[in-house]
Coordinates of N, CA and C and ligand atoms in Angstrom, one line a residue:
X1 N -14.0 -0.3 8.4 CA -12.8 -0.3 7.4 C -13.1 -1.4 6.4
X2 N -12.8 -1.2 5.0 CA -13.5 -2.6 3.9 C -12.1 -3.1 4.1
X3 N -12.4 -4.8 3.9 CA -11.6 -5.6 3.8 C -10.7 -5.5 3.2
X4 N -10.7 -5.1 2.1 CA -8.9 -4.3 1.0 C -8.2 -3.7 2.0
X5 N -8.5 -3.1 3.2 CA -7.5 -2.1 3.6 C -7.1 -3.0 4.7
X6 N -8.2 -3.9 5.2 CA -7.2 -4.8 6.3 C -6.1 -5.8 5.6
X7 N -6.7 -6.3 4.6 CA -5.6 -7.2 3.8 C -4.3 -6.1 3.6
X8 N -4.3 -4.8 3.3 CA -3.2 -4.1 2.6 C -2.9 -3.9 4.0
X9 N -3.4 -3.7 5.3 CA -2.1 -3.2 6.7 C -1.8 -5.1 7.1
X10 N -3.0 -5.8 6.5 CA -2.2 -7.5 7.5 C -0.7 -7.7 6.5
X11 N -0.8 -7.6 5.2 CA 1.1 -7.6 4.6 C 1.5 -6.5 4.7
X12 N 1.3 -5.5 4.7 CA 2.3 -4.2 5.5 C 3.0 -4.5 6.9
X13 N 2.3 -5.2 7.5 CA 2.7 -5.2 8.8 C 3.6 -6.1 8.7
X14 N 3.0 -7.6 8.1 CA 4.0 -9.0 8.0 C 5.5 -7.9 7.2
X15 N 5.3 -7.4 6.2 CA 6.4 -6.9 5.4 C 7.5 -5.9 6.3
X16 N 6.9 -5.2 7.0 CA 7.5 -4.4 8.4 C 8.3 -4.9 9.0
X17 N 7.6 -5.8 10.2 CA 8.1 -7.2 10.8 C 9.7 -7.5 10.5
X18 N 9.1 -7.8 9.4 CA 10.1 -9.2 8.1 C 11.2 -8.0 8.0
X19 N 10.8 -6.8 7.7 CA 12.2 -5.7 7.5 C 13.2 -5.3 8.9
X20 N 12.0 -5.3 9.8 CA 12.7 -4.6 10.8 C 13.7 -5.9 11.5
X21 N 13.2 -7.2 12.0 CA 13.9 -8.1 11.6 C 15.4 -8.3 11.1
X22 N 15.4 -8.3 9.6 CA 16.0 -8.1 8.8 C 17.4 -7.4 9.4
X23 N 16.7 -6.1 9.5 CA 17.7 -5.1 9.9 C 18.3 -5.1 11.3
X24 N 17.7 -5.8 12.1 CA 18.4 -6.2 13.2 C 19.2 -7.4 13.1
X25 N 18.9 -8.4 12.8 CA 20.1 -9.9 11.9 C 20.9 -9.0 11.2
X26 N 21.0 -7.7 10.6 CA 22.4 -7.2 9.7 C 23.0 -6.5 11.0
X27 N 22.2 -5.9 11.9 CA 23.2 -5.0 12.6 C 24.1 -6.1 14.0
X28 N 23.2 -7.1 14.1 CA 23.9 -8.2 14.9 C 25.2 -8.8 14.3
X29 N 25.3 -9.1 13.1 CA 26.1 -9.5 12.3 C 26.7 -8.6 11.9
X30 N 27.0 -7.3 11.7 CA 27.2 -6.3 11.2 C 27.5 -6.2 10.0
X31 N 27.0 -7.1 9.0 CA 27.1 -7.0 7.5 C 26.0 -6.8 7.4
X32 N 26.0 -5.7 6.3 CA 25.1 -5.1 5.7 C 24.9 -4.9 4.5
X33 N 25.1 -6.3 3.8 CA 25.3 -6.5 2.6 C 24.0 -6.3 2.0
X34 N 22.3 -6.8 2.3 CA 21.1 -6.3 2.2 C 20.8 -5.5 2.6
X35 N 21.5 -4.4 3.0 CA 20.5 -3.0 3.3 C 20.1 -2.5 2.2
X36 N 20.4 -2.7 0.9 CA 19.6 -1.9 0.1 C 17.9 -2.5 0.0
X37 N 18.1 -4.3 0.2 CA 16.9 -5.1 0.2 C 15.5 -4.9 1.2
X38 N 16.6 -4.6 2.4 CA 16.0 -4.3 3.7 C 15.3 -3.1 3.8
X39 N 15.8 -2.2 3.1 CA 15.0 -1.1 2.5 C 14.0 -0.7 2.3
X40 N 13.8 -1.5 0.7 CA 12.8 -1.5 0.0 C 11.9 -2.5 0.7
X41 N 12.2 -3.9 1.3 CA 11.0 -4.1 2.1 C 10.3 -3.5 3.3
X42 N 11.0 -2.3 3.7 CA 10.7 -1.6 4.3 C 9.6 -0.4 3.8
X43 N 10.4 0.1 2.9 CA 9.7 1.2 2.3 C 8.4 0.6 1.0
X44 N 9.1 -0.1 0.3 CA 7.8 -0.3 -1.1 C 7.0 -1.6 -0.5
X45 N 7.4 -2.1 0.5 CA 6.6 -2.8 1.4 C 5.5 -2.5 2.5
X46 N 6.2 -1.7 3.5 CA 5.5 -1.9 4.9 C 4.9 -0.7 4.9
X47 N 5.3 0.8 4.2 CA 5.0 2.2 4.3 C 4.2 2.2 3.2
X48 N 4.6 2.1 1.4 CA 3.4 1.7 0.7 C 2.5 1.2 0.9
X49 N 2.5 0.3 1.1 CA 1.0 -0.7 1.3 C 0.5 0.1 2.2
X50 N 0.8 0.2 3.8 CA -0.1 0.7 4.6 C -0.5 2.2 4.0
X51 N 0.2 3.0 3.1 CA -0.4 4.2 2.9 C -1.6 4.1 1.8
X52 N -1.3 2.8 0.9 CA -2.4 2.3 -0.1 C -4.0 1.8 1.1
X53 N -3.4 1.1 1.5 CA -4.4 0.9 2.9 C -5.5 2.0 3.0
X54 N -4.6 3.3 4.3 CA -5.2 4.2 5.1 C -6.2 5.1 3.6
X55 N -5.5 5.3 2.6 CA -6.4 5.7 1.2 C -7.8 5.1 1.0
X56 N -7.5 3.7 0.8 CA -9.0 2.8 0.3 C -9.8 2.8 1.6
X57 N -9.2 3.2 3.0 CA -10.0 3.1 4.2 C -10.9 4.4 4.2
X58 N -10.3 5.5 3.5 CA -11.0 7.2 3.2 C -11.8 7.0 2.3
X59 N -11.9 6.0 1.4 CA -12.8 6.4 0.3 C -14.1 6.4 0.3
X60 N -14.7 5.5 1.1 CA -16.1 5.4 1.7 C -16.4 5.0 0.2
X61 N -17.7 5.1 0.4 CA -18.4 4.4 -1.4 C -17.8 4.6 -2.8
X62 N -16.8 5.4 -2.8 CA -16.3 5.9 -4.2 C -15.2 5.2 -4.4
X63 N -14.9 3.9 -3.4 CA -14.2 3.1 -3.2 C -13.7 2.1 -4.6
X64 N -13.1 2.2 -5.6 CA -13.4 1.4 -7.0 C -12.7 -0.4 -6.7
X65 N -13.9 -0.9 -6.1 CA -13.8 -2.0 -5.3 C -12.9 -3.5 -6.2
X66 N -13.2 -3.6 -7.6 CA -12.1 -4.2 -8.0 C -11.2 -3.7 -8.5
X67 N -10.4 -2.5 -8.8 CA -9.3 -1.9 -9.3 C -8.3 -2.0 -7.6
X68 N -9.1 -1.9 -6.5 CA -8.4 -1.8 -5.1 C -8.0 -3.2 -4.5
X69 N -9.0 -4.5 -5.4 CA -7.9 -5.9 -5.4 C -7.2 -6.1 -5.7
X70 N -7.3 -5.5 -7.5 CA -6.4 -5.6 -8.2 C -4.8 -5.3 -7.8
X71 N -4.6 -3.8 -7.4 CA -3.8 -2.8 -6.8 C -3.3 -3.5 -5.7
X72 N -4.2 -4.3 -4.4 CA -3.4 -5.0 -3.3 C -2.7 -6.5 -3.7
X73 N -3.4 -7.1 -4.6 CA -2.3 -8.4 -5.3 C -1.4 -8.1 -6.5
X74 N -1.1 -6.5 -7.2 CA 0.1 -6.1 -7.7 C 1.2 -5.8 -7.0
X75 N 0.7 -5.2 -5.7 CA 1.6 -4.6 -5.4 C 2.1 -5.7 -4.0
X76 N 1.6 -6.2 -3.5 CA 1.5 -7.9 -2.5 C 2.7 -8.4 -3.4
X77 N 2.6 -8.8 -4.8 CA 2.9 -10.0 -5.5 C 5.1 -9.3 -5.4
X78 N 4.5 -8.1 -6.4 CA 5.4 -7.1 -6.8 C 6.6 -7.4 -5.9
X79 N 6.9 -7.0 -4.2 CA 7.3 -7.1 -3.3 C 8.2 -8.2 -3.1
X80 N 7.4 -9.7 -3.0 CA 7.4 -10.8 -2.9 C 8.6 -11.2 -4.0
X81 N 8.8 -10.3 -5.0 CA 9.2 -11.1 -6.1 C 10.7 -9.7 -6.6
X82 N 10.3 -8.6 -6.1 CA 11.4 -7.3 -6.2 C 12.1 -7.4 -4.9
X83 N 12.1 -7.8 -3.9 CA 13.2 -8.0 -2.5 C 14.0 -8.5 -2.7
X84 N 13.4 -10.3 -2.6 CA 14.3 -11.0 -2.8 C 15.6 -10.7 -4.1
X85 N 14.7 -10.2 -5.2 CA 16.0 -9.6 -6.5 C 16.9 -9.0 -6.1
X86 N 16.7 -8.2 -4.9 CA 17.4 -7.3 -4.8 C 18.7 -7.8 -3.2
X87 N 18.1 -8.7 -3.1 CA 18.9 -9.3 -1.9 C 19.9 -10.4 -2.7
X88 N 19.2 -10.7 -4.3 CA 20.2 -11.7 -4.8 C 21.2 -11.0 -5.5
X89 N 20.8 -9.7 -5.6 CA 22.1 -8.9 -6.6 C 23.3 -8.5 -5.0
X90 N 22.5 -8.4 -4.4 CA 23.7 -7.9 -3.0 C 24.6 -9.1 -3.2
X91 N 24.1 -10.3 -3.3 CA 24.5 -11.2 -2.9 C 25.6 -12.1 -4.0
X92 N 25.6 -11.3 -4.8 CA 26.0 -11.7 -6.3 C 25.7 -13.1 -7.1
X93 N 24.3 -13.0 -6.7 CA 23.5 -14.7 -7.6 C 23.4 -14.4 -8.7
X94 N 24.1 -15.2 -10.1 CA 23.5 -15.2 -11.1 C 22.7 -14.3 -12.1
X95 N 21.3 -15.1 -10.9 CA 19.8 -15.1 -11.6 C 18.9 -13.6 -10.9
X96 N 19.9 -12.7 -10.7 CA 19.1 -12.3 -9.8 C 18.1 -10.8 -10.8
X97 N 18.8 -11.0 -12.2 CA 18.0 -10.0 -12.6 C 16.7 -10.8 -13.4
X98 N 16.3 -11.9 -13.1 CA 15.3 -12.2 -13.3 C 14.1 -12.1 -12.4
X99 N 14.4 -12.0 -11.3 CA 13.4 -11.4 -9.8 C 13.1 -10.0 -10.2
X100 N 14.7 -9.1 -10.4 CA 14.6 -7.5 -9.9 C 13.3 -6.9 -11.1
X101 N 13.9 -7.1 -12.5 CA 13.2 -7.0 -13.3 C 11.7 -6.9 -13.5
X102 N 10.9 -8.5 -13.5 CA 9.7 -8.7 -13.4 C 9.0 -8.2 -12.5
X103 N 10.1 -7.9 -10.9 CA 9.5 -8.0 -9.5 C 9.2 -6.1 -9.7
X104 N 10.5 -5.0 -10.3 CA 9.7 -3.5 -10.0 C 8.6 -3.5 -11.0
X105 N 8.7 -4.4 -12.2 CA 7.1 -3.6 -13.2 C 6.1 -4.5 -13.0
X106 N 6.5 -5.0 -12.0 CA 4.9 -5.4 -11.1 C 4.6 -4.4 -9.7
X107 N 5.9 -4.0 -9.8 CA 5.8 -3.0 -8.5 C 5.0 -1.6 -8.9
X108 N 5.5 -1.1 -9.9 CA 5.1 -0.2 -10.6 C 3.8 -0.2 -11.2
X109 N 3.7 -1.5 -11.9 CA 1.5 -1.7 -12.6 C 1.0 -1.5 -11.0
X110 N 1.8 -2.2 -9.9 CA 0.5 -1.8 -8.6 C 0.6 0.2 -8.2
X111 N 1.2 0.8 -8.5 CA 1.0 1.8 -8.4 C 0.0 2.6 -9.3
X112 N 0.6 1.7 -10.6 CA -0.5 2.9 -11.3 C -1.5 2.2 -11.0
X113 N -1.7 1.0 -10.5 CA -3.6 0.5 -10.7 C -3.7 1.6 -9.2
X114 N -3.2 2.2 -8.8 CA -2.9 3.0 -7.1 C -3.4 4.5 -8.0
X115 N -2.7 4.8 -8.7 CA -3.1 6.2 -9.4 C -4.4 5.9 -10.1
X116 N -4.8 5.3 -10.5 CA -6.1 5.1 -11.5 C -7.3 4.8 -10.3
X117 N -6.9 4.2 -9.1 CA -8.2 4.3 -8.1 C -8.3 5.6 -7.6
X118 N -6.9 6.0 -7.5 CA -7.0 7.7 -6.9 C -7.7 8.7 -7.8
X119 N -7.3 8.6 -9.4 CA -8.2 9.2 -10.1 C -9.8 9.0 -10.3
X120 N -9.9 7.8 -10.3 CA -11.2 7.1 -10.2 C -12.3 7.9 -9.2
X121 N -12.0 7.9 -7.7 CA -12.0 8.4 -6.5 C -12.6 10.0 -6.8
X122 N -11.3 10.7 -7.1 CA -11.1 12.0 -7.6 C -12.5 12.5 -8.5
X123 N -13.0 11.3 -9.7 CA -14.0 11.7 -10.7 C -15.4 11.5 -10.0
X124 N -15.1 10.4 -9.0 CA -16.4 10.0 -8.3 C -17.0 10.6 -7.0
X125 N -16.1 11.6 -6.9 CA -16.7 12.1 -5.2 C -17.4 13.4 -5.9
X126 N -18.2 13.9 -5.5 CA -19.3 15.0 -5.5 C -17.9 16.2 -5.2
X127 N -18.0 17.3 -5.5 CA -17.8 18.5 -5.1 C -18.7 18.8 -4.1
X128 N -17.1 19.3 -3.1 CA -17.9 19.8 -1.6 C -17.7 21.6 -1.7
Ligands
HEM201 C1 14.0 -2.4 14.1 C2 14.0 -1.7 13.0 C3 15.2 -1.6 12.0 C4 16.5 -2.0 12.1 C5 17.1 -2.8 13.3 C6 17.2 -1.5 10.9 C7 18.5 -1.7 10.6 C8 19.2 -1.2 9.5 C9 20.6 -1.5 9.2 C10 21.5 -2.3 10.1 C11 20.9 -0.8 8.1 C12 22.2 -0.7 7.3 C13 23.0 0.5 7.9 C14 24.3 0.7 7.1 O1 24.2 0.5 5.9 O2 25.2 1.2 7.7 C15 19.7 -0.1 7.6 C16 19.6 0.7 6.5 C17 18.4 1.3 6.1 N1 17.1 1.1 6.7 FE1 16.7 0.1 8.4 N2 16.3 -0.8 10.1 C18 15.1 -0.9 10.8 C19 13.9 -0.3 10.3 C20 13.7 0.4 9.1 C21 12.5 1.0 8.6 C22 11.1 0.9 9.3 C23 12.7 1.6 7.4 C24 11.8 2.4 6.5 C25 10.5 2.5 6.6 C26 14.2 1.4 7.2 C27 14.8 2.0 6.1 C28 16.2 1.9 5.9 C29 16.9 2.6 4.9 C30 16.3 3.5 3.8 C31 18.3 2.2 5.0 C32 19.5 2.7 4.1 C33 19.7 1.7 3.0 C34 20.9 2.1 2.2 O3 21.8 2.6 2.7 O4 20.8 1.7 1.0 N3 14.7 0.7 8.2 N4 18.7 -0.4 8.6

């Protein structure tokens, strides 16, 4: 397995973890005021990444080796910085549309750098 895909399941999993967590501290407490937060670190966290993962782990040589860095520190960073926004809007902070904002269109450039390795992939494998 190349090292992009263990880095993309080692924060998938931390991001998992961190959600499932999460979601046990709301149901203990039974506010559920981040579930929308809990969510997305679930989903654009722990299921994206690992599905970006299991992808770059298929590619074998057609692998587009810096576009799939690029792709795991947009979409790493993206995360890091779109949760929390979305845990400070639950939360009614302020500032929180300065997280949500920056934090999906970094969420989003890691996807498309995600479609541009898929297409890349797509141009570079032989017809079978
Ligand atoms: C131990 C594991 C987990 C616990 C304890 C947990 C707990 C919770 C709780 C307490 C809520 C709020 C329920 C409510 O609004 O009434 C919730 C909502 C949700 N959870 Fe989890 N969760 C877990 C894992 C996951 C995972 C792995 C995913 C997705 C990959 C996920 C996706 C969601 C979604 C989509 C919602 C609905 C959010 C909404 O209504 O906006 N959860 N969860």
């Amino acid at each position: 397995m190349p090292k992009v895909s263990i880095a993309f399941f080692l924060v998938a999993s931390i991001f998992g973890l961190g959600g499932m967590a999460w979601g046990g501290y709301m149901g203990a407490l039974e506010d559920f005021t981040w579930r929308d937060a809990h969510a997305h670190l679930n989903l654009v966290g722990w299921t994206t990444l690992a599905l970006m993962g299991t992808f770059y782990s298929l590619c074998g040589a057609a692998r587009p080796k810096v576009l799939s860095w690029i792709n795991f520190s947009l979409s790493t960073i993206g995360v890091m910085i779109f949760v929390p926004g979305l845990a400070m809007i639950a939360s009614g902070a302020p500032d929180a549309l300065m997280f949500v904002i920056p934090g999906s269109l970094i969420v989003m450039l890691g996807m498309a750098t995600f479609l541009a390795s898929v297409i890349t992939v797509f141009i570079r494998k032989p017809t079978q």
